[in-house]
mmCIF file of N, CA, C and O in Angstrom:
data_model
loop_
_atom_site.group_PDB
_atom_site.id
_atom_site.type_symbol
_atom_site.label_atom_id
_atom_site.label_comp_id
_atom_site.label_asym_id
_atom_site.label_seq_id
_atom_site.Cartn_x
_atom_site.Cartn_y
_atom_site.Cartn_z
ATOM 1 N N ASP A 1 -42.080 65.679 41.457
ATOM 2 C CA ASP A 1 -40.646 65.587 41.612
ATOM 3 C C ASP A 1 -40.331 65.115 43.026
ATOM 4 O O ASP A 1 -40.682 65.754 44.005
ATOM 5 N N VAL A 2 -39.668 63.984 43.135
ATOM 6 C CA VAL A 2 -39.367 63.372 44.427
ATOM 7 C C VAL A 2 -38.619 64.330 45.347
ATOM 8 O O VAL A 2 -38.916 64.428 46.531
ATOM 9 N N ALA A 3 -37.664 65.035 44.801
ATOM 10 C CA ALA A 3 -36.844 65.922 45.634
ATOM 11 C C ALA A 3 -37.650 67.033 46.285
ATOM 12 O O ALA A 3 -37.323 67.478 47.374
ATOM 13 N N LEU A 4 -38.683 67.487 45.638
ATOM 14 C CA LEU A 4 -39.519 68.561 46.191
ATOM 15 C C LEU A 4 -40.544 68.049 47.193
ATOM 16 O O LEU A 4 -40.917 68.752 48.121
ATOM 17 N N LEU A 5 -41.008 66.842 47.003
ATOM 18 C CA LEU A 5 -42.115 66.324 47.794
ATOM 19 C C LEU A 5 -41.699 65.482 48.996
ATOM 20 O O LEU A 5 -42.526 65.181 49.836
ATOM 21 N N SER A 6 -40.440 65.088 49.060
ATOM 22 C CA SER A 6 -40.041 64.093 50.051
ATOM 23 C C SER A 6 -38.940 64.564 50.975
ATOM 24 O O SER A 6 -38.026 65.271 50.578
ATOM 25 N N ASP A 7 -39.029 64.111 52.215
ATOM 26 C CA ASP A 7 -37.939 64.268 53.166
ATOM 27 C C ASP A 7 -37.101 62.991 53.196
ATOM 28 O O ASP A 7 -35.930 63.017 53.531
ATOM 29 N N ARG A 8 -37.746 61.903 52.851
ATOM 30 C CA ARG A 8 -37.109 60.584 52.891
ATOM 31 C C ARG A 8 -37.503 59.818 51.640
ATOM 32 O O ARG A 8 -38.626 59.924 51.160
ATOM 33 N N VAL A 9 -36.552 59.030 51.119
ATOM 34 C CA VAL A 9 -36.784 58.279 49.883
ATOM 35 C C VAL A 9 -36.499 56.803 50.134
ATOM 36 O O VAL A 9 -35.497 56.454 50.765
ATOM 37 N N PHE A 10 -37.375 55.962 49.612
ATOM 38 C CA PHE A 10 -37.179 54.518 49.633
ATOM 39 C C PHE A 10 -37.035 54.067 48.190
ATOM 40 O O PHE A 10 -37.832 54.454 47.342
ATOM 41 N N VAL A 11 -36.045 53.235 47.917
ATOM 42 C CA VAL A 11 -35.860 52.700 46.568
ATOM 43 C C VAL A 11 -36.026 51.196 46.657
ATOM 44 O O VAL A 11 -35.314 50.513 47.398
ATOM 45 N N MET A 12 -36.997 50.696 45.888
ATOM 46 C CA MET A 12 -37.270 49.263 45.844
ATOM 47 C C MET A 12 -36.743 48.697 44.532
ATOM 48 O O MET A 12 -36.765 49.358 43.508
ATOM 49 N N ASN A 13 -36.284 47.457 44.591
ATOM 50 C CA ASN A 13 -35.831 46.759 43.396
ATOM 51 C C ASN A 13 -36.239 45.302 43.515
ATOM 52 O O ASN A 13 -35.774 44.598 44.420
ATOM 53 N N ARG A 14 -37.142 44.889 42.638
ATOM 54 C CA ARG A 14 -37.628 43.502 42.623
ATOM 55 C C ARG A 14 -38.145 43.049 43.984
ATOM 56 O O ARG A 14 -37.840 41.964 44.459
ATOM 57 N N GLY A 15 -38.895 43.937 44.618
ATOM 58 C CA GLY A 15 -39.514 43.607 45.893
ATOM 59 C C GLY A 15 -38.617 43.769 47.108
ATOM 60 O O GLY A 15 -39.040 43.485 48.223
ATOM 61 N N ARG A 16 -37.386 44.214 46.896
ATOM 62 C CA ARG A 16 -36.450 44.397 48.008
ATOM 63 C C ARG A 16 -36.149 45.875 48.208
ATOM 64 O O ARG A 16 -36.007 46.621 47.244
ATOM 65 N N LEU A 17 -36.006 46.251 49.459
ATOM 66 C CA LEU A 17 -35.623 47.616 49.768
ATOM 67 C C LEU A 17 -34.124 47.758 49.509
ATOM 68 O O LEU A 17 -33.309 47.101 50.151
ATOM 69 N N GLU A 18 -33.770 48.583 48.547
ATOM 70 C CA GLU A 18 -32.362 48.788 48.183
ATOM 71 C C GLU A 18 -31.750 49.981 48.915
ATOM 72 O O GLU A 18 -30.583 49.944 49.280
ATOM 73 N N MET A 19 -32.529 51.046 49.069
ATOM 74 C CA MET A 19 -32.024 52.261 49.691
ATOM 75 C C MET A 19 -33.117 52.903 50.528
ATOM 76 O O MET A 19 -34.283 52.803 50.198
ATOM 77 N N ASP A 20 -32.674 53.582 51.559
ATOM 78 C CA ASP A 20 -33.588 54.276 52.461
ATOM 79 C C ASP A 20 -32.806 55.432 53.061
ATOM 80 O O ASP A 20 -31.795 55.214 53.730
ATOM 81 N N GLY A 21 -33.220 56.665 52.766
ATOM 82 C CA GLY A 21 -32.501 57.796 53.329
ATOM 83 C C GLY A 21 -33.065 59.114 52.858
ATOM 84 O O GLY A 21 -34.099 59.171 52.202
ATOM 85 N N SER A 22 -32.360 60.165 53.184
ATOM 86 C CA SER A 22 -32.780 61.487 52.729
ATOM 87 C C SER A 22 -32.598 61.576 51.215
ATOM 88 O O SER A 22 -31.922 60.741 50.607
ATOM 89 N N VAL A 23 -33.185 62.594 50.632
ATOM 90 C CA VAL A 23 -33.057 62.799 49.190
ATOM 91 C C VAL A 23 -31.583 62.882 48.810
ATOM 92 O O VAL A 23 -31.127 62.209 47.877
ATOM 93 N N SER A 24 -30.822 63.663 49.560
ATOM 94 C CA SER A 24 -29.400 63.817 49.217
ATOM 95 C C SER A 24 -28.623 62.520 49.405
ATOM 96 O O SER A 24 -27.742 62.201 48.602
ATOM 97 N N GLU A 25 -28.939 61.751 50.427
ATOM 98 C CA GLU A 25 -28.256 60.475 50.646
ATOM 99 C C GLU A 25 -28.518 59.508 49.494
ATOM 100 O O GLU A 25 -27.590 58.885 48.979
ATOM 101 N N VAL A 26 -29.775 59.388 49.106
ATOM 102 C CA VAL A 26 -30.124 58.442 48.042
ATOM 103 C C VAL A 26 -29.589 58.912 46.694
ATOM 104 O O VAL A 26 -28.968 58.138 45.960
ATOM 105 N N PHE A 27 -29.771 60.179 46.360
ATOM 106 C CA PHE A 27 -29.328 60.659 45.054
ATOM 107 C C PHE A 27 -27.810 60.732 44.941
ATOM 108 O O PHE A 27 -27.276 60.790 43.841
ATOM 109 N N SER A 28 -27.092 60.712 46.052
ATOM 110 C CA SER A 28 -25.628 60.707 45.994
ATOM 111 C C SER A 28 -25.091 59.340 45.576
ATOM 112 O O SER A 28 -23.914 59.208 45.252
ATOM 113 N N ARG A 29 -25.944 58.338 45.552
ATOM 114 C CA ARG A 29 -25.540 56.974 45.182
ATOM 115 C C ARG A 29 -25.870 56.700 43.720
ATOM 116 O O ARG A 29 -26.482 55.714 43.367
ATOM 117 N N GLU A 30 -25.405 57.587 42.856
ATOM 118 C CA GLU A 30 -25.753 57.561 41.437
ATOM 119 C C GLU A 30 -25.433 56.231 40.762
ATOM 120 O O GLU A 30 -26.262 55.685 40.038
ATOM 121 N N SER A 31 -24.254 55.698 40.990
ATOM 122 C CA SER A 31 -23.882 54.456 40.291
ATOM 123 C C SER A 31 -24.786 53.295 40.710
ATOM 124 O O SER A 31 -25.179 52.482 39.874
ATOM 125 N N GLU A 32 -25.148 53.244 41.979
ATOM 126 C CA GLU A 32 -26.041 52.185 42.444
ATOM 127 C C GLU A 32 -27.443 52.347 41.857
ATOM 128 O O GLU A 32 -28.084 51.354 41.504
ATOM 129 N N LEU A 33 -27.907 53.582 41.758
ATOM 130 C CA LEU A 33 -29.215 53.823 41.150
ATOM 131 C C LEU A 33 -29.221 53.360 39.690
ATOM 132 O O LEU A 33 -30.160 52.708 39.239
ATOM 133 N N LYS A 34 -28.151 53.697 38.977
ATOM 134 C CA LYS A 34 -28.073 53.310 37.568
ATOM 135 C C LYS A 34 -28.011 51.797 37.401
ATOM 136 O O LYS A 34 -28.569 51.254 36.458
ATOM 137 N N GLU A 35 -27.333 51.117 38.321
ATOM 138 C CA GLU A 35 -27.247 49.646 38.255
ATOM 139 C C GLU A 35 -28.614 48.987 38.319
ATOM 140 O O GLU A 35 -28.809 47.915 37.745
ATOM 141 N N ILE A 36 -29.561 49.609 39.014
ATOM 142 C CA ILE A 36 -30.897 49.015 39.116
ATOM 143 C C ILE A 36 -31.884 49.663 38.146
ATOM 144 O O ILE A 36 -33.084 49.441 38.235
ATOM 145 N N GLY A 37 -31.362 50.461 37.204
ATOM 146 C CA GLY A 37 -32.199 50.998 36.138
ATOM 147 C C GLY A 37 -32.862 52.332 36.428
ATOM 148 O O GLY A 37 -33.815 52.702 35.748
ATOM 149 N N LEU A 38 -32.381 53.044 37.430
ATOM 150 C CA LEU A 38 -32.939 54.357 37.756
ATOM 151 C C LEU A 38 -31.936 55.440 37.397
ATOM 152 O O LEU A 38 -30.743 55.190 37.285
ATOM 153 N N SER A 39 -32.429 56.642 37.231
ATOM 154 C CA SER A 39 -31.534 57.752 36.923
ATOM 155 C C SER A 39 -31.794 58.900 37.887
ATOM 156 O O SER A 39 -32.821 58.952 38.553
ATOM 157 N N LEU A 40 -30.833 59.798 37.939
ATOM 158 C CA LEU A 40 -30.969 60.985 38.772
ATOM 159 C C LEU A 40 -31.890 61.993 38.098
ATOM 160 O O LEU A 40 -32.055 61.958 36.872
ATOM 161 N N PRO A 41 -32.441 62.922 38.869
ATOM 162 C CA PRO A 41 -33.181 64.019 38.251
ATOM 163 C C PRO A 41 -32.245 64.779 37.309
ATOM 164 O O PRO A 41 -31.031 64.848 37.535
ATOM 165 N N HIS A 42 -32.794 65.352 36.255
ATOM 166 C CA HIS A 42 -31.976 66.082 35.284
ATOM 167 C C HIS A 42 -31.149 67.168 35.955
ATOM 168 O O HIS A 42 -29.988 67.379 35.600
ATOM 169 N N ALA A 43 -31.731 67.865 36.912
ATOM 170 C CA ALA A 43 -30.998 68.923 37.610
ATOM 171 C C ALA A 43 -29.766 68.364 38.310
ATOM 172 O O ALA A 43 -28.711 68.991 38.320
ATOM 173 N N SER A 44 -29.868 67.174 38.873
ATOM 174 C CA SER A 44 -28.728 66.556 39.550
ATOM 175 C C SER A 44 -27.633 66.176 38.572
ATOM 176 O O SER A 44 -26.441 66.334 38.866
ATOM 177 N N GLU A 45 -28.021 65.663 37.423
ATOM 178 C CA GLU A 45 -27.029 65.291 36.413
ATOM 179 C C GLU A 45 -26.271 66.520 35.923
ATOM 180 O O GLU A 45 -25.041 66.506 35.806
ATOM 181 N N ILE A 46 -26.995 67.588 35.635
ATOM 182 C CA ILE A 46 -26.360 68.824 35.175
ATOM 183 C C ILE A 46 -25.471 69.404 36.276
ATOM 184 O O ILE A 46 -24.332 69.808 36.020
ATOM 185 N N ALA A 47 -25.977 69.419 37.503
ATOM 186 C CA ALA A 47 -25.201 69.938 38.628
ATOM 187 C C ALA A 47 -23.894 69.167 38.779
ATOM 188 O O ALA A 47 -22.830 69.763 38.979
ATOM 189 N N GLY A 48 -23.968 67.848 38.683
ATOM 190 C CA GLY A 48 -22.772 67.026 38.807
ATOM 191 C C GLY A 48 -21.721 67.372 37.771
ATOM 192 O O GLY A 48 -20.520 67.426 38.070
ATOM 193 N N ARG A 49 -22.153 67.627 36.552
ATOM 194 C CA ARG A 49 -21.215 67.998 35.487
ATOM 195 C C ARG A 49 -20.562 69.349 35.745
ATOM 196 O O ARG A 49 -19.474 69.615 35.260
ATOM 197 N N LEU A 50 -21.247 70.181 36.509
ATOM 198 C CA LEU A 50 -20.723 71.509 36.836
ATOM 199 C C LEU A 50 -19.979 71.534 38.178
ATOM 200 O O LEU A 50 -19.541 72.583 38.623
ATOM 201 N N GLY A 51 -19.876 70.372 38.806
ATOM 202 C CA GLY A 51 -19.211 70.310 40.099
ATOM 203 C C GLY A 51 -20.051 70.833 41.242
ATOM 204 O O GLY A 51 -19.521 71.271 42.261
ATOM 205 N N LEU A 52 -21.364 70.795 41.067
ATOM 206 C CA LEU A 52 -22.298 71.284 42.075
ATOM 207 C C LEU A 52 -23.175 70.143 42.565
ATOM 208 O O LEU A 52 -23.144 69.049 42.015
ATOM 209 N N SER A 53 -23.986 70.422 43.559
ATOM 210 C CA SER A 53 -24.954 69.464 44.061
ATOM 211 C C SER A 53 -26.315 70.140 44.096
ATOM 212 O O SER A 53 -26.470 71.186 44.730
ATOM 213 N N ALA A 54 -27.278 69.562 43.393
ATOM 214 C CA ALA A 54 -28.639 70.110 43.372
ATOM 215 C C ALA A 54 -29.603 69.004 42.971
ATOM 216 O O ALA A 54 -29.237 68.093 42.237
ATOM 217 N N TYR A 55 -30.817 69.091 43.468
ATOM 218 C CA TYR A 55 -31.817 68.063 43.175
ATOM 219 C C TYR A 55 -33.030 68.616 42.451
ATOM 220 O O TYR A 55 -33.836 67.857 41.937
ATOM 221 N N THR A 56 -33.166 69.935 42.426
ATOM 222 C CA THR A 56 -34.272 70.563 41.707
ATOM 223 C C THR A 56 -33.714 71.663 40.811
ATOM 224 O O THR A 56 -32.596 72.135 41.016
ATOM 225 N N ILE A 57 -34.502 72.080 39.844
ATOM 226 C CA ILE A 57 -34.081 73.160 38.946
ATOM 227 C C ILE A 57 -33.854 74.439 39.738
ATOM 228 O O ILE A 57 -32.885 75.167 39.492
ATOM 229 N N ASP A 58 -34.698 74.721 40.712
ATOM 230 C CA ASP A 58 -34.530 75.928 41.525
ATOM 231 C C ASP A 58 -33.212 75.903 42.298
ATOM 232 O O ASP A 58 -32.495 76.904 42.356
ATOM 233 N N GLU A 59 -32.883 74.754 42.888
ATOM 234 C CA GLU A 59 -31.607 74.628 43.601
ATOM 235 C C GLU A 59 -30.441 74.812 42.640
ATOM 236 O O GLU A 59 -29.457 75.475 42.960
ATOM 237 N N LEU A 60 -30.551 74.203 41.464
ATOM 238 C CA LEU A 60 -29.484 74.303 40.472
ATOM 239 C C LEU A 60 -29.273 75.754 40.054
ATOM 240 O O LEU A 60 -28.138 76.247 40.026
ATOM 241 N N ALA A 61 -30.351 76.454 39.746
ATOM 242 C CA ALA A 61 -30.243 77.858 39.339
ATOM 243 C C ALA A 61 -29.611 78.692 40.445
ATOM 244 O O ALA A 61 -28.735 79.528 40.183
ATOM 245 N N ASP A 62 -30.004 78.455 41.682
ATOM 246 C CA ASP A 62 -29.456 79.193 42.815
ATOM 247 C C ASP A 62 -27.964 78.929 42.973
ATOM 248 O O ASP A 62 -27.174 79.849 43.174
ATOM 249 N N ARG A 63 -27.566 77.682 42.859
ATOM 250 C CA ARG A 63 -26.146 77.336 43.029
ATOM 251 C C ARG A 63 -25.296 77.851 41.878
ATOM 252 O O ARG A 63 -24.159 78.272 42.085
ATOM 253 N N ILE A 64 -25.823 77.839 40.662
ATOM 254 C CA ILE A 64 -25.083 78.394 39.519
ATOM 255 C C ILE A 64 -24.903 79.898 39.722
ATOM 256 O O ILE A 64 -23.809 80.431 39.552
ATOM 257 N N TYR A 65 -25.965 80.559 40.122
ATOM 258 C CA TYR A 65 -25.903 82.002 40.370
ATOM 259 C C TYR A 65 -24.846 82.340 41.419
ATOM 260 O O TYR A 65 -24.017 83.231 41.237
ATOM 261 N N LYS A 66 -24.882 81.594 42.539
ATOM 262 C CA LYS A 66 -23.943 81.870 43.622
ATOM 263 C C LYS A 66 -22.499 81.583 43.245
ATOM 264 O O LYS A 66 -21.579 82.270 43.683
ATOM 265 N N LYS A 67 -22.285 80.559 42.423
ATOM 266 C CA LYS A 67 -20.917 80.188 42.059
ATOM 267 C C LYS A 67 -20.303 81.143 41.040
ATOM 268 O O LYS A 67 -19.123 81.456 41.107
ATOM 269 N N TRP A 68 -21.106 81.613 40.083
ATOM 270 C CA TRP A 68 -20.551 82.406 38.989
ATOM 271 C C TRP A 68 -21.029 83.849 38.936
ATOM 272 O O TRP A 68 -20.943 84.487 37.919
ATOM 273 N N ARG A 69 -21.510 84.393 40.044
ATOM 274 C CA ARG A 69 -21.951 85.781 39.999
ATOM 275 C C ARG A 69 -20.800 86.743 40.093
ATOM 276 O O ARG A 69 -19.722 86.517 40.434
#
C-alpha cells in the first residue's frame, strides 16, 4: 500500500512526471488521477464519501471512531 510505505509519491504518465508530492498532496488530486487512469485507495474513496480524509484502513477506522463516538 503506497500510503503506508511512502513519504513521497511520484506519478508517471506515458513517460512524463505528472505529480510529485506527499501522499496527501497526491491523493487529494483525485480528478487528475482519474483522468490518467488511476484511482484512490479504497479507504480514501470511502473516507471522501463520509466527509473525512484517510489513506489507509487504519486511518479510516480511527477517523470514523473519533467522529462518531
